[in-house]
Every structure is written in structure tokens, then in C-alpha cells.
mmCIF file of C-alpha atoms in Angstrom:
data_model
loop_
_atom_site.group_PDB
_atom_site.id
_atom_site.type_symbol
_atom_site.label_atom_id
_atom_site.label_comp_id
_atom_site.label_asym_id
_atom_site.label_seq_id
_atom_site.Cartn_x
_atom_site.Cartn_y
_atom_site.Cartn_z
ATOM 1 C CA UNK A 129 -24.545 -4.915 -12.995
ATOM 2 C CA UNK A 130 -20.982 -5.742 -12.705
ATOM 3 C CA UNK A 131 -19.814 -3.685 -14.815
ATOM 4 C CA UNK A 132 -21.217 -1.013 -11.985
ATOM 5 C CA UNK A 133 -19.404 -2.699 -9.787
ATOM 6 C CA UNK A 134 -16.305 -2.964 -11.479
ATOM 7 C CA UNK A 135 -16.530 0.890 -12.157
ATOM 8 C CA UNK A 136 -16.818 1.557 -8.001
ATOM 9 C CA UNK A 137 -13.762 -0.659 -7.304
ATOM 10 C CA UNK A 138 -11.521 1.033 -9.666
ATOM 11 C CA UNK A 139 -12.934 4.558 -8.266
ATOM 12 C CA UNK A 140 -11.638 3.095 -4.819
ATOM 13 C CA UNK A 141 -8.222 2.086 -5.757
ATOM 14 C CA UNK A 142 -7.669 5.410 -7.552
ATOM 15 C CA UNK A 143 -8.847 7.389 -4.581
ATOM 16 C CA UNK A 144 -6.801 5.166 -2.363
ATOM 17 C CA UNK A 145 -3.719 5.529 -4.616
ATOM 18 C CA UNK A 146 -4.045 9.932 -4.540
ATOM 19 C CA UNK A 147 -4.695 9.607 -0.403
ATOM 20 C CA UNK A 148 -1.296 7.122 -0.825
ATOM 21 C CA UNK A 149 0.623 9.613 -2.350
ATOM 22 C CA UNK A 150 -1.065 12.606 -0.878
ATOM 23 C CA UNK A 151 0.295 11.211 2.453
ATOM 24 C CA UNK A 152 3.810 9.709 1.538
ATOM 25 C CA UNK A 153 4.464 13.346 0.242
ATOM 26 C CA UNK A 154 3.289 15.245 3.624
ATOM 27 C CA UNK A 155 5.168 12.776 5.399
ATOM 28 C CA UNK A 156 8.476 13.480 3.074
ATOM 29 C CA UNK A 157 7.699 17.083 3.539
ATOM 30 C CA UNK A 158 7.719 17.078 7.349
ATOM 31 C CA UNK A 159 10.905 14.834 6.956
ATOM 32 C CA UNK A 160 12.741 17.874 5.067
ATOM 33 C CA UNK A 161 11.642 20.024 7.637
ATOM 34 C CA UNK A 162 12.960 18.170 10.164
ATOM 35 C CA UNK A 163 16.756 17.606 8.530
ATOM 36 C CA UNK A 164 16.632 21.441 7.631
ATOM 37 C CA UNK A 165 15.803 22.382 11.788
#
């Protein structure tokens, strides 16, 4: 049983970490745009 548990939390931080980066690089991305206008 916790080893089902353990499982789902490290699921969660992983997904957490890709939305993380997903968003820090959109946000870097609209930066560049906005130095290059």
C-alpha cells in the first residue's frame, strides 16, 4: 500500500516539475519577444 502511494507522489512531482519548466520556458519565450519588439 505505500509503496502505491509512494509511486502517485513521485508521478506528481514529475508532472509538476514538466508544467514548471513548460511554463518558465513560455514565459522566457514571451520575454524574447518582447526585447526583440
Amino acid at each position: 500500500m505505500k509503496k502505491i502511494i509512494f509511486i502517485k507522489t513521485i508521478q506528481l512531482l514529475v508532472i509538476d516539475g514538466i508544467m514548471l519548466a513548460f511554463l518558465t520556458f513560455k514565459r522566457g519565450a514571451y520575454l524574447g519577444l518582447d526585447f526583440d519588439l
